[in-house]
Every structure is written in C-alpha cells, then in structure tokens.
Coordinates of C-alpha atoms in Angstrom, one line a residue:
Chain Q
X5 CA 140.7 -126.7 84.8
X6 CA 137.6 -128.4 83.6
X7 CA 135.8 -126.9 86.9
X8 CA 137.2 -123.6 86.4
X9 CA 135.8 -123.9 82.8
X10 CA 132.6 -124.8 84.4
X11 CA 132.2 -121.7 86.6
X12 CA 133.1 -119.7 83.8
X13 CA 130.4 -121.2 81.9
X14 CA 127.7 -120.8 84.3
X15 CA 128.4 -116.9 85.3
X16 CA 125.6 -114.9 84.0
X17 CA 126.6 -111.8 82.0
X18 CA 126.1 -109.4 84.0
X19 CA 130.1 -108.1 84.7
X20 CA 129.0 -104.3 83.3
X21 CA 130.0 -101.0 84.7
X22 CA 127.1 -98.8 86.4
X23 CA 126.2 -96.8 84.2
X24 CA 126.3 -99.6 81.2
X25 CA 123.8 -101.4 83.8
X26 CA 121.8 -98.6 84.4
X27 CA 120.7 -97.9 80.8
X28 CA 120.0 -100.9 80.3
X29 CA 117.8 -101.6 83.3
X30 CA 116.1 -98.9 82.1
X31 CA 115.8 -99.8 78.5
X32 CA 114.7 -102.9 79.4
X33 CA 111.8 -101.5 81.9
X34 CA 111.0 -99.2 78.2
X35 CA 109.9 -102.5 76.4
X36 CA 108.3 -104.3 79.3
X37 CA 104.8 -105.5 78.4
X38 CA 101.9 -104.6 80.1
X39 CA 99.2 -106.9 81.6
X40 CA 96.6 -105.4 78.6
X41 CA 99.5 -106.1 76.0
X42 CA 99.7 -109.9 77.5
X43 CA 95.7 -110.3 77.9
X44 CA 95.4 -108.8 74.3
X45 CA 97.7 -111.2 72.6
X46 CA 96.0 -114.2 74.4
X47 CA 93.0 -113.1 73.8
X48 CA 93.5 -113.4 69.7
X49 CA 95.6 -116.8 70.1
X50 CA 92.5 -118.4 72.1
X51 CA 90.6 -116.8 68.6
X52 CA 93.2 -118.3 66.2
X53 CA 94.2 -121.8 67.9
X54 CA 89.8 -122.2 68.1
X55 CA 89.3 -123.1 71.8
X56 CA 92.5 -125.1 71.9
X57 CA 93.6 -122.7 74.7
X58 CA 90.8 -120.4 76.5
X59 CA 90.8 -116.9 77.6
X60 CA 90.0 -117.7 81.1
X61 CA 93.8 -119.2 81.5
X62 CA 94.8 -115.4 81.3
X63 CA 93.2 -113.3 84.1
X64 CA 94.4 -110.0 83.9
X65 CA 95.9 -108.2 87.0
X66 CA 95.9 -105.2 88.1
X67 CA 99.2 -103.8 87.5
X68 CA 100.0 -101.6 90.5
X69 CA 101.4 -98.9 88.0
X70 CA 98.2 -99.0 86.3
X71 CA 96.4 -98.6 88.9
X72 CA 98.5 -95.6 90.3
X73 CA 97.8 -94.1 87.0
X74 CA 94.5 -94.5 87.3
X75 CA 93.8 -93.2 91.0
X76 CA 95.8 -90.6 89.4
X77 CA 93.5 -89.9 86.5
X78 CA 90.8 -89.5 88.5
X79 CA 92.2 -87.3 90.6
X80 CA 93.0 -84.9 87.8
X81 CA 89.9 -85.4 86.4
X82 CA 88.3 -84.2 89.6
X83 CA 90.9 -81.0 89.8
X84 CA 89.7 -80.6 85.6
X85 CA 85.8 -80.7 86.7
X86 CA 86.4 -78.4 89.5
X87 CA 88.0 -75.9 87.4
X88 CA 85.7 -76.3 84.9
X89 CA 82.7 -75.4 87.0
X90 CA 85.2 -72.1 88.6
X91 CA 85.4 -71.5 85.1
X92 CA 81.7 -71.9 84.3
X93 CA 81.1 -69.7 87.7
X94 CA 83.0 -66.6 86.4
X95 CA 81.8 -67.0 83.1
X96 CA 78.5 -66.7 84.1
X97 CA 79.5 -63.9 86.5
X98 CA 81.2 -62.0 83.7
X99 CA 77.8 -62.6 81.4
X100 CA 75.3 -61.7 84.0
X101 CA 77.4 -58.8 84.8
X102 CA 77.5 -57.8 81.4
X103 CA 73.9 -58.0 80.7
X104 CA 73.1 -56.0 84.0
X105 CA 75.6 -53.3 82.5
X106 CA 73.3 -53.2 78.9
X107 CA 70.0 -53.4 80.7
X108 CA 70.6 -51.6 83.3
X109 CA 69.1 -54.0 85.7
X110 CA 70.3 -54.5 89.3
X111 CA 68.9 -58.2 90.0
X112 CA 70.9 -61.2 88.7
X113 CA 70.6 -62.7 85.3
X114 CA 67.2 -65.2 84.8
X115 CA 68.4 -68.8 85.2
X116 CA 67.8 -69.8 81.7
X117 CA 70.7 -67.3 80.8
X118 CA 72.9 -68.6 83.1
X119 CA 72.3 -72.8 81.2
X120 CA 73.0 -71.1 78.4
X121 CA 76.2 -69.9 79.2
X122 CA 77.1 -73.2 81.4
X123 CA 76.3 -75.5 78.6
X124 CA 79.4 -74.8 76.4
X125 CA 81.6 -74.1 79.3
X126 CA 81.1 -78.1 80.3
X127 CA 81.4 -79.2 76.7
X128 CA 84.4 -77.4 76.2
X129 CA 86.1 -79.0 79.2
X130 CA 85.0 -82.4 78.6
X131 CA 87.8 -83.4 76.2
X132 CA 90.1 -82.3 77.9
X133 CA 88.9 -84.2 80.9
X134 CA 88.3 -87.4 79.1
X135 CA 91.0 -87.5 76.3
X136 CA 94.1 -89.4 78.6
X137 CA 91.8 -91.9 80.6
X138 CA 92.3 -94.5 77.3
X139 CA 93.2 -97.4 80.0
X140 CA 90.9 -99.2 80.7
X141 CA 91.2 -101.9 78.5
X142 CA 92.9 -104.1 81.4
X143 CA 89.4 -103.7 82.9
X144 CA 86.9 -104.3 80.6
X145 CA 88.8 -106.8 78.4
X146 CA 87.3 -110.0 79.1
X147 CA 84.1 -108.3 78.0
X148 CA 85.0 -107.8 74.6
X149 CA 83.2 -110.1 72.1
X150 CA 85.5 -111.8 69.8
X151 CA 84.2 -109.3 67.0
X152 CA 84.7 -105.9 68.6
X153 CA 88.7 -107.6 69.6
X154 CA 89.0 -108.7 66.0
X155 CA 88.4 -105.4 64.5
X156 CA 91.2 -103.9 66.6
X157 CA 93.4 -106.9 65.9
X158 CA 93.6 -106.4 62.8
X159 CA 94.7 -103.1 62.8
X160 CA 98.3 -103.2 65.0
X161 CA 99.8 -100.1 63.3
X162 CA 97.5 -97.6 64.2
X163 CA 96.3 -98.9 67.6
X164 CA 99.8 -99.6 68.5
X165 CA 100.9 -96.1 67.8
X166 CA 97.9 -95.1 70.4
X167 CA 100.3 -97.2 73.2
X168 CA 100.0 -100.1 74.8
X169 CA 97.2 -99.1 77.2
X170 CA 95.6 -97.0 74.7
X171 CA 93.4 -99.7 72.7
X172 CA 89.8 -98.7 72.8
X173 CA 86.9 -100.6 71.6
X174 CA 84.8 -97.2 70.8
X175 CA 87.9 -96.6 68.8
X176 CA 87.2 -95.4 64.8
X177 CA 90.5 -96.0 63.8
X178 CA 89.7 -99.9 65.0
X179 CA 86.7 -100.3 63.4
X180 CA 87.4 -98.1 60.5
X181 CA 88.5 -100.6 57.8
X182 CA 87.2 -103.7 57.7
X183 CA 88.4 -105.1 54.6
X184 CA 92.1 -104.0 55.0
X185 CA 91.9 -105.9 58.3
X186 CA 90.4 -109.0 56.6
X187 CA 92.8 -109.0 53.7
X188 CA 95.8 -107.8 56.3
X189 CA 94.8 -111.6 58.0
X190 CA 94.5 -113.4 54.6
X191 CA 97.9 -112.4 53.4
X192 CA 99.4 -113.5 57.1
X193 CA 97.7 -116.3 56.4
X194 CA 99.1 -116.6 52.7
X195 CA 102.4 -116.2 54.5
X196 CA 102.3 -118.6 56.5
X197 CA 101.3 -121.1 53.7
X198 CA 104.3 -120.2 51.6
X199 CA 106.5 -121.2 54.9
X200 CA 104.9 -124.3 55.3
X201 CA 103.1 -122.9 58.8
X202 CA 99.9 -124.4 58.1
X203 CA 99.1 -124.7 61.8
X204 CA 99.2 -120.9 61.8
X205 CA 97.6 -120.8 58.8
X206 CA 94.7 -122.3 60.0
X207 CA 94.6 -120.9 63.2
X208 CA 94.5 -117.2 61.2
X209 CA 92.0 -118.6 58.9
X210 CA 89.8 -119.8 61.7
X211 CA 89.8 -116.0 63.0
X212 CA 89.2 -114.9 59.8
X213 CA 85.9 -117.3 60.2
X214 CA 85.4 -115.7 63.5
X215 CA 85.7 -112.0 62.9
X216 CA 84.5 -111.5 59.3
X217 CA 81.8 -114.2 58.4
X218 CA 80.2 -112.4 55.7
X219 CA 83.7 -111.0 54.6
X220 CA 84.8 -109.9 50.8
X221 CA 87.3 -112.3 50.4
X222 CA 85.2 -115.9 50.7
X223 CA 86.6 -117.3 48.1
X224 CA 90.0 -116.4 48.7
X225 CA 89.8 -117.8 52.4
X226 CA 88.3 -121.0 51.1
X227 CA 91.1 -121.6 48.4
X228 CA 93.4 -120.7 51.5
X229 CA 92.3 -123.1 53.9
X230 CA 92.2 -126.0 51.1
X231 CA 96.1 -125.2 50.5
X232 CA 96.6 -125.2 54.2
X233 CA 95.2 -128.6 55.0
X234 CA 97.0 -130.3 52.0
X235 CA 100.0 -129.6 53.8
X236 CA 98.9 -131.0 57.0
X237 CA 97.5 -134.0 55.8
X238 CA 98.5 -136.9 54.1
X239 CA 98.8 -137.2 50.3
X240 CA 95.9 -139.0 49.7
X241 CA 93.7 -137.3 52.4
X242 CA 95.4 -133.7 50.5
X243 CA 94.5 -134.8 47.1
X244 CA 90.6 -135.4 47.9
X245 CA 90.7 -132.1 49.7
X246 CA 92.0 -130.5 46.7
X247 CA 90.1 -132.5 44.4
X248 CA 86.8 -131.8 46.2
X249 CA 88.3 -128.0 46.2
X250 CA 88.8 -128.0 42.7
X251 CA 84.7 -129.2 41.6
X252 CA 83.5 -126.5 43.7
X253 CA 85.4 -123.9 43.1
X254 CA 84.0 -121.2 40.5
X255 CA 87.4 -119.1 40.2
X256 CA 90.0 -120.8 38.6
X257 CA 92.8 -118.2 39.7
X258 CA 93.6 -120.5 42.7
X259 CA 93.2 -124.0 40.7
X260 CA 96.8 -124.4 40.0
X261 CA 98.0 -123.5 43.2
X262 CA 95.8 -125.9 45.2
X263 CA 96.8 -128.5 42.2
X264 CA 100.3 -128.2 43.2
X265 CA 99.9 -128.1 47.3
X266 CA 97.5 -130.9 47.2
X267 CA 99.6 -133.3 44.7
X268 CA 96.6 -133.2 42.2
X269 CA 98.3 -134.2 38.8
X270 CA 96.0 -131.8 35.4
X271 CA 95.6 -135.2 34.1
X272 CA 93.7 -136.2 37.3
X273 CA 91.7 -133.1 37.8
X274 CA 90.9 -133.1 33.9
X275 CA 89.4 -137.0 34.7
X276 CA 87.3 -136.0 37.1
X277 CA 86.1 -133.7 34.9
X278 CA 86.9 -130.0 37.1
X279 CA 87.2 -126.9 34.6
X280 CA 91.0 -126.3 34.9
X281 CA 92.6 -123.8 33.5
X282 CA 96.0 -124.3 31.1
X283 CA 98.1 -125.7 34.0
X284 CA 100.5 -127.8 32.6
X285 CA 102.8 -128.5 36.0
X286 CA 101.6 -131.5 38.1
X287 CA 102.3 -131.5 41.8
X288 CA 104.4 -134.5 40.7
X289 CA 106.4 -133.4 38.9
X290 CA 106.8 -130.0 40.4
X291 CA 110.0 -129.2 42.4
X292 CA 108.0 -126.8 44.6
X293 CA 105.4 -129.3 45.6
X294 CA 108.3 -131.9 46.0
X295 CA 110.1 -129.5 48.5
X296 CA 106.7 -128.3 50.5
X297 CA 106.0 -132.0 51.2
Chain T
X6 CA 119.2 -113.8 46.4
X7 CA 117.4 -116.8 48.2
X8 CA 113.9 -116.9 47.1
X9 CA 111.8 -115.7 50.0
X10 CA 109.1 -118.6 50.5
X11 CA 112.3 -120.8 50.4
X12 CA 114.1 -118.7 53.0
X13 CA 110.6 -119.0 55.3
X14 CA 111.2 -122.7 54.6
X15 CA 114.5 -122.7 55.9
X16 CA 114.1 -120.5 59.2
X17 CA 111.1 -123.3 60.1
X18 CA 113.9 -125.9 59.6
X19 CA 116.2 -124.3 61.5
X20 CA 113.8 -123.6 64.3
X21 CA 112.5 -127.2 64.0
X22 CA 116.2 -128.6 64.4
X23 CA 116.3 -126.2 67.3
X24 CA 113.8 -127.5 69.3
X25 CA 115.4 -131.0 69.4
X26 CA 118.9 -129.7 71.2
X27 CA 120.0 -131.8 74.2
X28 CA 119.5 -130.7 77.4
X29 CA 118.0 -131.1 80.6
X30 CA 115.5 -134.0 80.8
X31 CA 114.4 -133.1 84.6
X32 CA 112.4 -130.6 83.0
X33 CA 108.7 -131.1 83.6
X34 CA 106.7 -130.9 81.2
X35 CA 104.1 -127.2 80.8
X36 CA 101.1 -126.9 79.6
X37 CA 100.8 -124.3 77.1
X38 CA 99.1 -121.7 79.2
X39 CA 101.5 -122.1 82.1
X40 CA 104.3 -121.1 79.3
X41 CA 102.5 -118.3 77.8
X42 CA 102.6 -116.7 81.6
X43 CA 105.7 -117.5 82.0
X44 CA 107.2 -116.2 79.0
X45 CA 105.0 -113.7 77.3
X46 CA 107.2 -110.8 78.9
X47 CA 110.9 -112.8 77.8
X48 CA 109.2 -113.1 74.6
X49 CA 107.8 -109.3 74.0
X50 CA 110.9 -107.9 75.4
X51 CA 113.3 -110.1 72.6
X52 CA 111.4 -109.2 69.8
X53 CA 111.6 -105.7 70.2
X54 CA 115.2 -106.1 70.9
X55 CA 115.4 -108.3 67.9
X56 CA 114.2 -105.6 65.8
X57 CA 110.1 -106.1 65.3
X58 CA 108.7 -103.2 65.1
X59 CA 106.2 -101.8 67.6
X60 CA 103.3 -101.9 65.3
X61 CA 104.1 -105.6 64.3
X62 CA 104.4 -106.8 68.0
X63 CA 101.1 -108.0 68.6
X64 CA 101.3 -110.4 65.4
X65 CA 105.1 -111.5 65.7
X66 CA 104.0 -112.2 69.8
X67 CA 101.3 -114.5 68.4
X68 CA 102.7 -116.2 65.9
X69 CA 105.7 -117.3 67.8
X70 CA 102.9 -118.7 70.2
X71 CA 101.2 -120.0 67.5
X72 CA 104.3 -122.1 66.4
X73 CA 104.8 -123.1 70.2
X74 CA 101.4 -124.4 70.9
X75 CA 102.2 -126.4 67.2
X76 CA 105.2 -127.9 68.6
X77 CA 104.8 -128.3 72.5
X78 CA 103.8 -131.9 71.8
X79 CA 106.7 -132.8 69.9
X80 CA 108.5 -130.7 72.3
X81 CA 111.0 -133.5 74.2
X82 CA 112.2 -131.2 76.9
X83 CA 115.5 -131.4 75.8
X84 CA 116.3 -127.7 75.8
X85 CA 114.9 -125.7 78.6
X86 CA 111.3 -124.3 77.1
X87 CA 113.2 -120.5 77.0
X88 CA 115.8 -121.7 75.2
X89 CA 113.3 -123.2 72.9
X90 CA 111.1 -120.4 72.7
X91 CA 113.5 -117.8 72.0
X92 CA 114.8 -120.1 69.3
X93 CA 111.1 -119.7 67.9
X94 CA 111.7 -115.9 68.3
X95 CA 114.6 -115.4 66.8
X96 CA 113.6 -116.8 63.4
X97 CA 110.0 -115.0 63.5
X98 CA 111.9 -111.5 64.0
X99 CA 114.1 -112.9 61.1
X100 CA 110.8 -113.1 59.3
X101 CA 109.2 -109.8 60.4
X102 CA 112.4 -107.6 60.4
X103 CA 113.1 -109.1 56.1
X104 CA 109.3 -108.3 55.4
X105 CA 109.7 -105.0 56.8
X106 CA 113.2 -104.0 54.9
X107 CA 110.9 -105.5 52.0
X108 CA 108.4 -103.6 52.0
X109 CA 110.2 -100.7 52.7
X110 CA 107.5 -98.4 54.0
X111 CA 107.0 -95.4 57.0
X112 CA 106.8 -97.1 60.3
X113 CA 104.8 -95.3 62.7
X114 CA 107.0 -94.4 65.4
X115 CA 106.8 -95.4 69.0
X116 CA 105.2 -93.8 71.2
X117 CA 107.8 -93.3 73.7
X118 CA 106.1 -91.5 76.1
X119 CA 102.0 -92.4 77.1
X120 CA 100.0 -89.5 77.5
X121 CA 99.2 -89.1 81.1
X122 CA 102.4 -91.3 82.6
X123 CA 102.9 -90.8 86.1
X124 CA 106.3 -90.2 86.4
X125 CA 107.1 -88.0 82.3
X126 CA 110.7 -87.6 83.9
X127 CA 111.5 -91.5 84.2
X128 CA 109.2 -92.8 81.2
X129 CA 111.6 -89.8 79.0
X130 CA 115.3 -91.3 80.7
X131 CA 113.5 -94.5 80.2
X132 CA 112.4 -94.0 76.5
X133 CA 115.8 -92.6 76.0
X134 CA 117.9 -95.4 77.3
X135 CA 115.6 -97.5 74.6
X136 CA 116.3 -95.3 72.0
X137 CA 120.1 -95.1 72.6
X138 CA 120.0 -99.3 72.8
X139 CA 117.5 -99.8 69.8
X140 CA 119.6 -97.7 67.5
X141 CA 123.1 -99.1 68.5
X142 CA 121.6 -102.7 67.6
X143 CA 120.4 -101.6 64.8
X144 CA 124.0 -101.2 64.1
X145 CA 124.4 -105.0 64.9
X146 CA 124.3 -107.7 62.6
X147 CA 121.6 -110.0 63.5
X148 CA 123.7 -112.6 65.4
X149 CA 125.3 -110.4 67.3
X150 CA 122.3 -108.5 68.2
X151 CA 120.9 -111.7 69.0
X152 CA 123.3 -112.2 71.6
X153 CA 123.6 -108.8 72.8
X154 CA 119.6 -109.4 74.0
X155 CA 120.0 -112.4 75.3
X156 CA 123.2 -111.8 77.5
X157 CA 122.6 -108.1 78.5
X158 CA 119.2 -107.4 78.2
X159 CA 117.8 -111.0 79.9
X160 CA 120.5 -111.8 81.2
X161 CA 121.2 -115.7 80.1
X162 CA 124.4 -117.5 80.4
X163 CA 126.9 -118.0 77.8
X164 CA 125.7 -121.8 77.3
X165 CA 121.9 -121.3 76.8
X166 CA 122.5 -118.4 74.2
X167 CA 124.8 -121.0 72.3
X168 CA 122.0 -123.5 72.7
X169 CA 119.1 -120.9 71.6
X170 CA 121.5 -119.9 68.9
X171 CA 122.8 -123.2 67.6
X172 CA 126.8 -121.7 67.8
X173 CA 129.5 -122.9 70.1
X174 CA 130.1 -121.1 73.1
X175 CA 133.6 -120.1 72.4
X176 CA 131.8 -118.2 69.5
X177 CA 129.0 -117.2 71.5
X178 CA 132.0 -115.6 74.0
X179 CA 133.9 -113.8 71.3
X180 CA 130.6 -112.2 70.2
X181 CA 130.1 -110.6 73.6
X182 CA 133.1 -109.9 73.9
X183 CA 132.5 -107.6 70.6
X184 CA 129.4 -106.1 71.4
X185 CA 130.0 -105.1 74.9
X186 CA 133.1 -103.1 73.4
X187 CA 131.3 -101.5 70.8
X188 CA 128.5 -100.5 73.5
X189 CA 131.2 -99.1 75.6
X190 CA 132.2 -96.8 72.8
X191 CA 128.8 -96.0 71.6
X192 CA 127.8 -95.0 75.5
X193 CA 131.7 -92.7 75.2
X194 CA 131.0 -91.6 72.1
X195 CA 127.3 -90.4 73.4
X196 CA 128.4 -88.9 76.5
X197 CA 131.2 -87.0 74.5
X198 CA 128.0 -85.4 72.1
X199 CA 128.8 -87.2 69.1
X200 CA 126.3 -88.9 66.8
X201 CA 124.6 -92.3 67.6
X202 CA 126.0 -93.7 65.0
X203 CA 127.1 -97.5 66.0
X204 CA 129.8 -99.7 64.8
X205 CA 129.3 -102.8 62.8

C-alpha cells in the first residue's frame, strides 16, 4: 500500500486528454524566453549584484529560430530592394516618358533627372525594408556599455511592448526619459527597503550608481543606501552609518526614517549635535524598527 | 487590510522558511551562474503564469535572482534548487501581481504576435492557446493557480509542488484535481462559443 502510494506520488501530471495537452504545449512555447530575454536579464543582475556574477557567464546562442528569422529577413529585404529599384525603373520610365511627351524630344531624359526621381523612390522604400529587422540584439548584446543597457532597463513597459527581440539601443523610446527611469529604480529600491530586501536594495542602488552618476535624485539615493546598510549590518555598525548619515545630510525629509532603520535614538542624534527635525520616535522604542531588525 | 510593507515582510519570511524544507542532501551544490542557465526559462515561464505582467518581467526575473544569489550561501540543499527557486517566485509574483491591482493602471498589452515571425499561423494558435490559459488563471485563486503552473504547465510531481508550496500533498492533489476540472469545462465551454469566462 505504502509502495503503491509511492508510485502514485512520483507520477508526473501529465494524465491529460490531447487536446488539453496540446494547448498547453502551445501555451507554454507562447511564454518561452528567448536567448536576448535571458542575456538581457543577466546582463542587469551582473550591473546590480556589482561584479558579484559577470556577463561573460552568459554567452548568448544563436537560437536556430532566430536565426531562421533572420536568413528570412534578409531575404525579404533582398525581394523589398529589388522591387524597390523595379519600382524606381518604371518610375523613372514613366517621368522620362512624360518629359519626352512635353518637350517633344526623342532622346532619353539627362541623368540628373533620372537621380532626381530615384532619390525618393529609395527613401520611400527604406522603412519598409528596415522597420521588422529589430533583432539583433542577441548579436550585438555583449557590446552594449552598461549605460546604453541601463537606459533601456529602465524602461520595461515600453520596450517590452516592442517584444522580446525587439530592444534596440538606437531606440528613443529607451533613451527618452532619463529621470523616470532613475526614479522608476529608486522607488524598486525603496521597495525593497520596506521588505527588508536590502541585498536587492543595494544591488539596485549600485545600478543606480552605474547608470545615472550625475542623476537628479543624489540625495535621495544616498539617504537610500544609508537605510539599506542599517539593515544589513549590525546595530552598532547601523547606528554610525546613520549617525555619520545624519551630520551630512542637508535634507532633513529622510532624518527620521534613517533614525528609525539605523536604531539612532533623537536624544543621541540631538548629542551629537545633527540638525534634526521634531522627530519624537526613537528606533528604540519604535515598533517598526523593532520588527525590521 | 494587512499593511503592505508588513505583508512584504511576511512573503520574505515565508520564502525564507521555504528555502530550509528537507529534502535531498545528494544534491551538489551550484554556482550561481550554473542556476541562472538552468533555470532562467522555469523561472520566466512561472511568472508569467503566475500573473506578472509582460512589462514587469524583466524586473520580477531579476529580483527573484537577486534574492537567490542573497540566499544561495545559506542555501543547505535541502530542497532541490527548483523547488527553492520557484518558492522565491511565487512570493515575488505575490509582490508584483498586489502592486499591480494597486496601482490599478493600463497595462500595455502583449504583443502576441512579433512583427515579421516566421510561421504568423503558429505564433497566432500559439498566442491564442496563451490567451485562453492566461485568462482562465486569471480566474484562479492564487494557490490554485500556483499549482495549475507547476503541475501542467512544468510538469512537476505532486510532492515537489507541496514542497515549493509549503501544503500537504493530499491538498496539493485535491487542488488539481479542481483545476483540471474547471479547465476541462472552460476548454467545453470555448469549443461550444461561449465566453472565456472561468470558474473560481
């Protein structure tokens, strides 16, 4: 019985019908990753966990998909040229035939008539030439300097909604807003705070570092990492770091906060003579600082 | 109503008492790249099924990876590492998928379909099957959707899901059980034209 139990245990669940099997098989292939999508997530943990793991650990392969797409690419972008140029041909017929009709002239059109006419005729098939071949990220990805990767980071939404293959680094809608990506990273690093991630904490701040030295939100980031090491370290080592936080710190928005994280009591902060503001709650006596510990 | 920083307090518990389950100790021990190979895919794949949404992928991916790099040294081998992993999973989606509901806002939809696939007719019955799946766990509560990933979409025994999950098997049983019914009627009720609409 206890065997039989056993077996049962150990039998995967796979007992479906076909067709139960086959939409999931497919729905499963739907969400599959893609080698860029694994290589792009390394790429900004080896940023965040700073050097802990490197980016050489990932090497991305050539899926054969992608490259199938690709050979196919290029081969429609060789049937797009060609038409393009029939296209260009005719329309240069149809001009020089034209301007024979209103000049009356038998002999072909000069050349410089004919670039005039080609010109557009390439330009306006160029888009539509170009516009799919967004893939190549797989390729080029270990080129990308940490800045150029941290600017499309920090924008998941929109790149996301180009596909996974789709991230580009000439991109406008990566590079478009750096501040919203810097303070989309500070509040994921905020979050992580308030659940006691500090680990991630740091690691974001540390790409914050990375990708946006001269950022807008200095201050912020500093009172961020102070709150972040408090709850790594021990209570001493927390309440230096916040005390040495607290002399240098010009804004007092974040005083009370890093009081509380670091175990800094207002009577000790007062003694060591930091400009608090009217904070009133000591980290020992505070429930929250009692629970974070 | 749980305060929220307290709730992200509590899922790190939870995933902390998690990663200390008994099991296995023939397991060798992996270095961190050697898991991120072996189980970025497992790990993309149950978030989405979990509920993250496309746009958050990318940060939910790392910061579950984020929280295993933290952890693989207290890591004892006790559990096998997906197990453990999907464990850290689970209570990131928790995280993502409550921020989301919080906030409330448009989510840009997925692209189903890239431009320029090379087969539009399997990426569409593809996309569809996803669509049909994503909406009927949407109509899941969490542990059951939970399960319903882990048993039919990877394909893990009854024992490691009650291990990821911290539930007894018999529990763990009863809950497929429940969800492969309600898929079979949601797949009758599709086939028959009606709505999408999924059973708790």
């Amino acid at each position: 019985m206890k065997q039989l139990l056993v077996v049962m245990l150990e039998v995967p669940m796979t007992n479906l019908d076909d067709l139960e099997r086959t939409i999931l098989s497919e729905a499963r292939v739907c969400i599959e990753p893609t080698a860029a999508d694994e290589a792009r997530v390394f790429k900004r943990l080896a940023l965040g966990l700073g050097g802990a793991v490197t980016i050489s650990a990932i090497v991305v392969p050539r899926h054969s998909a992608l490259a199938r797409l690709q050979r196919w690419l290029v081969a429609r972008r060789a049937v797009a040229l060609s038409c393009a140029l029939l296209g260009v041909g005719f329309g240069a017929g149809f001009v020089v035939g034209q301007h024979s009709q209103r000049t009356g002239m038998s002999s072909p059109a000069p050349t410089v008539e004919m670039r005039e006419v080609e010109e557009p005729g390439v330009l306006a098939a160029t888009p539509a030439v170009e516009a799919p071949n967004q893939d190549s990220t797989a390729v080029r990805a270990p080129e990308v300097s940490p800045a150029a990767l941290g600017s499309a980071s920090g924008a998941p939404a929109q790149r996301r909604a180009q596909g996974s293959e789709s991230e580009s680094n000439g991109s406008p809608l990566a590079a478009s807003d750096p501040i919203g990506d810097e303070l989309a990273l500070l509040k994921r690093a905020e979050r992580a705070i308030r659940a006691q991630n500090s680990l991630l904490a740091l690691g974001l701040l540390r790409e914050l570092d990375q990708r946006f030295p001269r950022g807008k939100l200095l201050d912020e980031r500093a009172a961020a990492r102070v709150m972040a090491e408090c709850q790594q370290q021990t209570p001493d080592l927390a309440r230096r770091t916040g005390e040495a936080y607290l002399r240098g710190a010009k804004s007092g928005v974040y005083h009370e906060r890093v009081r509380r994280l670091c175990g800094i009591a207002e009577s000790t902060s007062n003694s060591k003579g930091v400009s608090a503001e009217k904070d009133s709650v000591g980290a020992e006596t505070n429930p929250e600082s009692r629970r974070l510990r | 109503m749980k305060d929220p920083a307290e709730a992200d307090t509590d899922q790190v518990a939870v995933t902390q008492a998690l990663c200390n389950l008994p099991n296995s100790p023939t397991a060798a021990p992996a270095s961190f790249e050697s898991l991120y190979r072996e189980h970025f895919a497992f790990v993309w794949r149950s978030l989405r099924g979990l509920g993250v949404k496309l746009a958050s992928l990318d940060d939910a991916t790392q910061d579950v990876f984020v929280v295993v790099h933290r952890q693989l040294n207290g890591f004892e081998q006790r559990s096998a590492p997906r197990t453990w992993i999907f464990a850290i999973a689970y209570n990131t989606a928790s995280n993502y998928r409550r921020r989301e509901s919080r906030k409330g806002g448009l989510v840009p939809m997925d692209p189903a379909i890239p431009s320029g696939a090379p087969d539009p007719e399997g990426e569409l019955n593809r996309a569809r099957a996803w669509d049909f799946v994503n909406q009927f766990l949407d109509g899941l509560d969490e542990s059951k959707r939970a399960v319903f990933v882990l048993t039919q979409l990877e394909g893990m025994k009854a024992t490691d899901v009650a291990e990821a999950l911290g539930v007894p098997v018999n529990t763990v049983y009863s809950r497929i059980h429940h969800v492969r019914l309600s898929f079979r009627e949601a797949i009758a009720r599709r086939d028959a034209g009606g709505s999408h609409d999924q059973p708790r």
